[in-house]
Coordinates of C-alpha atoms in Angstrom, one line a residue:
X1 CA -9.8 38.9 -5.7
X2 CA -12.1 37.8 -2.8
X3 CA -13.3 34.9 -4.9
X4 CA -9.7 33.7 -5.4
X5 CA -8.5 34.4 -1.8
X6 CA -11.2 32.6 0.1
X7 CA -10.9 29.2 -1.7
X8 CA -7.1 29.5 -1.5
X9 CA -7.1 30.1 2.3
X10 CA -9.6 27.2 2.7
X11 CA -7.5 24.8 0.7
X12 CA -4.3 25.8 2.5
X13 CA -6.0 25.2 5.9
X14 CA -7.7 22.0 4.7
X15 CA -4.4 20.6 3.3
X16 CA -3.0 20.8 6.8
X17 CA -5.6 18.3 7.9
X18 CA -5.5 15.8 5.1
X19 CA -1.9 14.5 5.4
X20 CA -2.1 10.1 6.5
X21 CA -1.4 8.8 9.9
X22 CA -1.1 5.2 10.8
X23 CA -0.4 5.5 14.5
X24 CA -0.9 1.7 14.6
X25 CA 1.2 1.0 11.6
X26 CA 4.1 -0.2 13.7
X27 CA 2.3 -1.5 16.7
X28 CA -1.3 -2.7 17.1
X29 CA -1.0 -3.8 20.7
X30 CA -3.5 -2.0 22.9
X31 CA -1.5 -2.9 25.9
X32 CA 1.8 -1.4 24.6
X33 CA 3.3 1.5 26.5
X34 CA 3.0 4.9 24.7
X35 CA 6.2 6.5 23.5
X36 CA 5.3 10.1 24.6
X37 CA 2.8 11.9 26.8
X38 CA 1.9 14.3 24.0
X39 CA 2.7 14.1 20.3
X40 CA 1.8 15.5 16.9
X41 CA 2.2 13.2 14.0
X42 CA 2.0 13.0 10.2
X43 CA 2.0 9.9 8.2
X44 CA 1.7 9.2 4.4
X45 CA 1.2 5.9 2.7
X46 CA 0.9 5.0 -1.0
X47 CA 0.8 1.6 -2.9
X48 CA 0.2 0.7 -6.5
X49 CA 0.3 -2.7 -8.0
X50 CA -0.8 -5.0 -10.8
X51 CA -1.1 -8.8 -11.2
X52 CA 1.6 -9.5 -13.8
X53 CA 3.9 -6.8 -15.3
X54 CA 6.9 -5.6 -13.4
X55 CA 9.6 -3.0 -14.2
X56 CA 11.9 -5.6 -15.7
X57 CA 9.2 -6.4 -18.3
X58 CA 8.9 -2.7 -19.3
X59 CA 12.4 -1.2 -19.1
X60 CA 14.2 -3.4 -21.6
X61 CA 16.1 -2.5 -24.7
X62 CA 14.2 -5.2 -26.7
X63 CA 10.8 -6.0 -25.4
X64 CA 9.8 -9.6 -26.2
X65 CA 6.0 -10.4 -26.0
X66 CA 5.4 -14.1 -25.4
X67 CA 1.6 -14.2 -25.4
X68 CA 1.5 -17.9 -24.6
X69 CA 3.7 -17.4 -21.5
X70 CA 1.7 -14.3 -20.5
X71 CA -1.6 -16.3 -20.7
X72 CA -0.2 -19.3 -18.8
X73 CA 1.2 -17.1 -16.0
X74 CA -1.8 -14.7 -15.8
X75 CA -3.9 -15.3 -12.7
X76 CA -7.3 -16.9 -13.2
X77 CA -8.9 -13.6 -12.3
X78 CA -7.1 -11.9 -15.2
X79 CA -5.1 -8.7 -15.3
X80 CA -5.8 -6.1 -12.6
X81 CA -4.4 -2.8 -11.4
X82 CA -4.9 -1.4 -7.9
X83 CA -3.9 1.7 -5.9
X84 CA -4.2 2.9 -2.4
X85 CA -3.2 6.3 -0.8
X86 CA -3.7 7.7 2.6
X87 CA -2.5 10.9 4.3
X88 CA -3.2 11.8 7.9
X89 CA -2.4 14.2 10.7
X90 CA -3.1 13.4 14.3
X91 CA -2.6 14.7 17.9
X92 CA -2.2 12.2 20.7
X93 CA -2.5 12.7 24.4
X94 CA -1.2 9.8 26.4
X95 CA -1.6 10.5 30.1
X96 CA -1.1 6.9 30.9
X97 CA -1.6 3.4 29.5
X98 CA -5.2 3.7 30.8
X99 CA -6.0 7.1 29.4
X100 CA -5.0 7.8 25.8
X101 CA -6.9 10.2 23.6
X102 CA -6.3 11.1 19.9
X103 CA -7.8 13.4 17.3
X104 CA -7.0 13.0 13.6
X105 CA -8.0 13.9 10.1
X106 CA -7.1 12.2 6.8
X107 CA -7.8 11.7 3.1
X108 CA -8.0 8.1 1.8
X109 CA -8.2 7.0 -1.8
X110 CA -8.5 3.5 -3.4
X111 CA -9.4 2.0 -6.7
X112 CA -9.1 -1.1 -8.9
X113 CA -9.3 -1.9 -12.6
X114 CA -9.4 -5.4 -14.1
X115 CA -9.6 -7.2 -17.4
X116 CA -10.7 -10.9 -17.6
X117 CA -8.2 -13.5 -18.7
X118 CA -10.3 -14.1 -21.9
X119 CA -8.5 -11.2 -23.6
X120 CA -5.1 -12.8 -23.2
X121 CA -6.4 -16.3 -24.2
X122 CA -7.8 -14.6 -27.3
X123 CA -4.5 -12.9 -28.2
X124 CA -2.5 -16.1 -27.7
X125 CA -4.9 -18.6 -29.3
X126 CA -6.9 -16.5 -31.7
X127 CA -10.5 -17.0 -32.8
X128 CA -12.1 -19.8 -34.7
X129 CA -14.1 -18.8 -37.8
X130 CA -17.7 -18.1 -36.9
X131 CA -17.0 -17.9 -33.1
X132 CA -17.7 -15.2 -30.5
X133 CA -15.5 -14.2 -27.5
X134 CA -16.4 -11.9 -24.7
X135 CA -14.0 -9.9 -22.4
X136 CA -15.1 -8.3 -19.2
X137 CA -13.6 -5.0 -17.9
X138 CA -14.4 -3.9 -14.3
X139 CA -13.4 -0.7 -12.5
X140 CA -14.2 1.3 -9.4
X141 CA -12.6 4.0 -7.1
X142 CA -13.4 6.3 -4.2
X143 CA -11.9 9.2 -2.2
X144 CA -12.9 10.1 1.4
X145 CA -11.9 12.8 3.8
X146 CA -12.2 11.9 7.5
X147 CA -12.1 13.6 10.9
X148 CA -12.4 11.7 14.1
X149 CA -11.2 11.0 17.6
X150 CA -10.4 7.9 19.7
X151 CA -10.3 7.0 23.3
X152 CA -8.2 4.1 24.5
X153 CA -8.0 2.6 28.0
X154 CA -7.4 -0.6 29.9
X155 CA -10.1 -2.1 32.2
X156 CA -9.0 -5.2 34.2
X157 CA -7.4 -7.4 31.5
X158 CA -9.1 -5.7 28.6
X159 CA -7.7 -3.1 26.3
X160 CA -10.5 -1.0 24.7
X161 CA -10.3 1.6 21.9
X162 CA -13.3 3.5 20.6
X163 CA -13.0 5.6 17.5
X164 CA -16.0 7.6 16.1
X165 CA -15.3 9.1 12.7
X166 CA -17.1 11.6 10.5
X167 CA -16.3 11.0 6.9
X168 CA -17.0 13.0 3.8
X169 CA -17.1 11.3 0.3
X170 CA -15.3 13.5 -2.2
X171 CA -15.3 11.2 -5.3
X172 CA -17.1 7.9 -5.8
X173 CA -17.1 5.7 -8.9
X174 CA -19.5 2.7 -8.4
X175 CA -18.5 -0.7 -9.7
X176 CA -18.7 -0.4 -13.4
X177 CA -18.6 -3.4 -15.8
X178 CA -18.1 -3.4 -19.5
X179 CA -18.3 -6.4 -21.8
X180 CA -16.4 -6.4 -25.1
X181 CA -17.4 -8.8 -27.9
X182 CA -15.3 -10.2 -30.7
X183 CA -16.9 -12.0 -33.6
X184 CA -15.4 -13.6 -36.7
X185 CA -17.3 -14.2 -39.9
X186 CA -16.8 -16.8 -42.6
X187 CA -14.3 -14.6 -44.4
X188 CA -12.1 -14.4 -41.2
X189 CA -12.9 -10.8 -40.6
X190 CA -12.8 -9.9 -36.9
X191 CA -15.3 -7.4 -35.5
X192 CA -14.7 -6.1 -32.0
X193 CA -17.0 -3.8 -30.0
X194 CA -17.1 -2.6 -26.4
X195 CA -19.2 -0.1 -24.5
X196 CA -19.8 1.0 -21.0
X197 CA -21.7 3.8 -19.2
X198 CA -19.6 5.4 -16.6
X199 CA -21.0 7.5 -13.7
X200 CA -18.7 9.5 -11.4
X201 CA -20.2 11.1 -8.3
X202 CA -18.5 14.1 -6.8
X203 CA -18.8 16.5 -3.9
X204 CA -18.3 19.5 -6.2
X205 CA -20.1 20.5 -9.4
X206 CA -17.5 19.6 -12.0
X207 CA -19.4 21.4 -14.8
X208 CA -17.9 24.7 -13.6
X209 CA -14.5 23.5 -14.8
X210 CA -11.9 26.2 -14.3
X211 CA -14.4 28.2 -12.3
X212 CA -14.9 25.3 -9.9
X213 CA -14.2 27.3 -6.8
X214 CA -16.2 30.5 -7.7
X215 CA -19.3 29.3 -5.9
X216 CA -17.5 26.9 -3.6
X217 CA -19.8 26.0 -0.7
X218 CA -17.6 24.3 1.9
X219 CA -20.6 24.2 4.3
X220 CA -22.6 22.1 1.9
X221 CA -19.7 19.6 1.5
X222 CA -19.0 19.4 5.3
X223 CA -22.7 18.8 6.0
X224 CA -23.0 15.9 3.6
X225 CA -20.7 13.5 5.6
X226 CA -21.5 10.2 7.2
X227 CA -20.6 8.6 10.4
X228 CA -19.0 5.3 11.4
X229 CA -17.7 3.8 14.7
X230 CA -14.6 1.6 15.2
X231 CA -14.2 -0.6 18.2
X232 CA -11.1 -2.6 19.2
X233 CA -11.1 -4.9 22.2
X234 CA -8.1 -7.0 23.3
X235 CA -7.8 -9.3 26.2
X236 CA -4.7 -10.3 28.0
X237 CA -5.1 -14.1 28.0
X238 CA -1.8 -14.9 29.6
X239 CA 1.7 -13.4 30.0
X240 CA 2.7 -11.5 26.9
X241 CA -0.2 -12.8 24.8
X242 CA -3.1 -10.5 23.9
X243 CA -5.9 -11.3 21.4
X244 CA -9.2 -9.7 20.5
X245 CA -11.5 -8.3 17.9
X246 CA -11.7 -5.2 15.8
X247 CA -14.6 -3.7 13.8
X248 CA -15.6 -0.6 11.9
X249 CA -19.3 -0.2 11.5
X250 CA -20.8 2.5 9.2
X251 CA -23.8 4.1 10.9
X252 CA -24.9 6.8 8.4
X253 CA -23.9 7.3 4.7
X254 CA -22.2 10.3 3.2
X255 CA -23.8 12.0 0.3
X256 CA -22.4 13.2 -3.1
X257 CA -24.8 15.6 -4.9
X258 CA -23.2 15.8 -8.3
X259 CA -22.8 13.3 -11.1
X260 CA -20.6 13.2 -14.3
X261 CA -21.8 10.6 -16.9
X262 CA -20.2 9.5 -20.1
X263 CA -20.2 6.6 -22.5
X264 CA -16.9 4.8 -23.2
X265 CA -16.7 2.8 -26.4
X266 CA -14.4 1.1 -28.8
X267 CA -14.8 -0.7 -32.1
X268 CA -12.7 -1.9 -35.0
X269 CA -12.6 -4.4 -37.9
X270 CA -9.5 -6.3 -38.8
X271 CA -8.2 -9.5 -40.4
X272 CA -5.3 -10.0 -38.0
X273 CA -5.9 -8.7 -34.5
X274 CA -2.3 -9.2 -33.2
X275 CA -0.6 -7.7 -36.2
X276 CA -2.8 -4.6 -36.0
X277 CA -2.1 -4.1 -32.3
X278 CA 1.7 -4.4 -32.8
X279 CA 2.0 -2.5 -36.1
X280 CA 2.9 1.1 -35.8
X281 CA 1.8 2.2 -39.3
X282 CA -1.8 1.0 -39.0
X283 CA -4.4 3.4 -37.5
X284 CA -5.5 2.7 -34.0
X285 CA -8.9 1.1 -33.4
X286 CA -11.7 3.7 -33.2
X287 CA -12.4 4.5 -29.6
X288 CA -13.3 7.3 -27.3
X289 CA -15.7 8.6 -24.7
X290 CA -18.6 11.0 -24.7
X291 CA -22.2 11.1 -25.7
X292 CA -24.6 12.8 -28.2
X293 CA -26.9 15.5 -26.8
X294 CA -30.5 14.2 -27.5
X295 CA -31.8 17.8 -27.8
X296 CA -29.1 19.5 -29.9
X297 CA -27.3 16.6 -31.4
X298 CA -24.0 18.0 -30.2
X299 CA -21.3 15.7 -29.1
X300 CA -20.0 16.2 -25.6
X301 CA -17.5 14.5 -23.3
X302 CA -19.6 14.5 -20.1
X303 CA -23.2 14.9 -19.1
X304 CA -23.6 16.8 -15.8
X305 CA -26.5 16.5 -13.4
X306 CA -27.4 17.1 -9.8
X307 CA -28.1 13.5 -8.7
X308 CA -27.4 12.3 -5.2
X309 CA -25.5 9.1 -4.2
X310 CA -25.1 7.5 -0.8
X311 CA -21.6 6.1 0.0
X312 CA -20.1 4.5 3.1
X313 CA -16.5 3.8 4.1
X314 CA -15.8 0.0 4.1
X315 CA -17.2 -2.0 6.9
X316 CA -14.5 -4.1 8.6
X317 CA -14.3 -6.7 11.3
X318 CA -11.9 -9.4 12.3
X319 CA -9.5 -10.9 14.9
X320 CA -6.0 -9.9 15.9
X321 CA -3.4 -10.9 18.4
X322 CA 0.0 -9.8 19.8
X323 CA 2.5 -12.3 21.3
X324 CA 5.8 -11.4 22.8
X325 CA 7.4 -14.9 23.6
X326 CA 10.7 -13.5 24.8
X327 CA 9.8 -10.1 26.0
X328 CA 8.8 -6.8 24.4
X329 CA 11.9 -6.8 22.1
X330 CA 10.1 -9.3 19.8
X331 CA 6.4 -9.2 18.9
X332 CA 4.4 -11.4 16.6
X333 CA 1.2 -9.8 15.5
X334 CA -1.3 -11.6 13.2
X335 CA -4.7 -10.3 12.1
X336 CA -7.5 -11.9 10.0
X337 CA -10.7 -10.1 8.9
X338 CA -13.3 -9.3 6.3
X339 CA -14.1 -6.0 4.6
X340 CA -17.2 -4.8 2.6
X341 CA -16.9 -1.8 0.3
X342 CA -20.0 0.4 0.4
X343 CA -22.1 -2.0 2.5
X344 CA -25.9 -1.8 2.7
X345 CA -26.0 -1.1 -1.1
X346 CA -26.2 -3.0 -4.4
X347 CA -22.7 -1.7 -5.1
X348 CA -21.0 -3.6 -2.2
X349 CA -17.9 -5.6 -2.8
X350 CA -16.7 -8.2 -0.2
X351 CA -13.0 -9.1 0.2
X352 CA -10.9 -10.7 3.0
X353 CA -8.0 -9.0 4.7
X354 CA -5.0 -10.4 6.7
X355 CA -1.6 -9.3 8.1
X356 CA 1.3 -11.0 9.8
X357 CA 4.0 -8.8 11.3
X358 CA 7.1 -9.6 13.3
X359 CA 8.5 -6.5 15.2
X360 CA 11.9 -6.0 16.8
X361 CA 12.7 -3.3 19.4
X362 CA 16.3 -2.7 20.3
X363 CA 18.0 -0.4 22.9
X364 CA 14.9 0.4 24.9
X365 CA 12.8 0.9 21.7
X366 CA 15.1 3.4 20.1
X367 CA 15.6 1.2 17.0
X368 CA 12.5 -0.7 15.8
X369 CA 12.2 -3.0 12.8
X370 CA 9.2 -4.7 11.2
X371 CA 8.9 -7.6 8.7
X372 CA 5.4 -8.4 7.5
X373 CA 3.1 -9.8 4.9
X374 CA -0.5 -8.5 4.3
X375 CA -3.5 -8.3 2.1
X376 CA -5.2 -4.9 2.8
X377 CA -7.3 -2.6 0.7
X378 CA -7.2 -5.4 -2.0
X379 CA -3.4 -5.2 -2.4
X380 CA -0.9 -7.8 -1.3
X381 CA 2.2 -6.5 0.5
X382 CA 5.6 -8.0 1.5
X383 CA 6.9 -5.2 3.7
X384 CA 9.9 -4.0 5.7
X385 CA 9.7 -1.1 8.1
X386 CA 12.1 0.8 10.4
X387 CA 11.5 3.5 13.0
X388 CA 14.0 5.6 15.0
X389 CA 12.5 6.8 18.3
X390 CA 14.5 9.5 20.0
X391 CA 11.8 10.3 22.5
X392 CA 11.1 13.9 21.4
X393 CA 11.2 12.9 17.7
X394 CA 10.2 9.6 16.1
X395 CA 10.7 8.9 12.4
X396 CA 9.0 5.9 10.7
X397 CA 9.6 4.5 7.2
X398 CA 8.4 1.4 5.4
X399 CA 8.8 0.0 1.9
X400 CA 6.9 -2.9 0.4
X401 CA 6.7 -5.0 -2.7
X402 CA 3.1 -5.1 -3.8
X403 CA 0.8 -7.0 -6.2
X404 CA -2.9 -7.5 -6.8
X405 CA -2.2 -11.3 -6.5
X406 CA -0.1 -13.0 -3.8
X407 CA 2.4 -14.3 -6.4
X408 CA 2.8 -10.9 -8.0
X409 CA 3.7 -9.3 -4.7
X410 CA 6.9 -11.3 -4.7
X411 CA 7.7 -10.5 -8.4
X412 CA 7.9 -6.7 -7.9
X413 CA 4.7 -6.0 -9.8
X414 CA 4.1 -3.0 -7.6
X415 CA 5.6 -1.0 -4.8
X416 CA 4.4 0.8 -1.7
X417 CA 5.9 3.2 0.8
X418 CA 5.0 4.7 4.1
X419 CA 6.7 7.7 5.8
X420 CA 5.8 9.3 9.1
X421 CA 7.0 11.3 12.0
X422 CA 5.9 12.2 15.5
X423 CA 7.2 15.1 17.7
X424 CA 6.3 15.6 21.4
X425 CA 7.5 14.9 24.9

């Protein structure tokens, strides 16, 4: 009973501290007047997208597959899937515009999977006899839990915000690449093979399975975190125009002490690749995941080991601005930056980020609206937000069309949502 009770109590308490907050989701102006002196807030955000298929392609009575059109419309980078999720709880103390203090905790997850365009070109054009075609598949993902605090002030014409954060990696999948090969012989027979070794690093020993929490050592997990420092500096250049820099610099890495490894593979022989894929009465290609134990010869799904891996939250830096040409009821807020996933390692991935938001505040900021476009966490967004600020209570909501390419974000190839509330005085 004790073994069940302690993990349950810990998880219940922990869940209170891992719900997402985006206190700057609707206003990134360091000079903006706070809404309340004291507030407690909870925010949640989720986004999922791909680079081609939308709901109209899927939910049809008669699905028509036009491979030529799919190939022509597919981005040069191929087909990709992406997701992002963040939940956060925070407490803000806003004594004045010159003294603002916040503590927060959150859980943040992100991932991406892509297939090169070669596969779709192969399906639409076929293979010439005696030729070879390769298809690349790439995937990666991570989950972090964070706890931190920020201090915000105004010194002369400068707005300054400093945010130290202690982060704990919970799951980390390094960038994994698999290459599939398709070969045709003189008889026209197609041979296709693909193989990839996949490593998944975790904070808990997953080998325990259903008894995962029997020997749950939360002290070990909490002690394996890393540290990074965020700094935002804005300057008031002239009336109603502020611009500055932002950065998040990882200082020390978090550590995951356990690893799950497996081998994913697929292979098949066929005379007509497309017919075999579409036919329902033909057995599926042979595929699966797992490995063969070198000692016993037994086939197992995963190999478990105690191997450490160092992981950082993404490094970020860039420029942002806030301009209110006609007063605070209208703000234009652009940002442009660069992010590096797991910097200081061979696993790093570099990608740009940008956002452009137009914000409207009506009736002394009781009703607030936001229209924006962005590329953040490797997902494009076209978004619309609304918040109702009744002083003691504020409710925020945002919906977005998403895509892993700019074009796809206008074609409803993914969706996102953000919901939050604050309560205080």
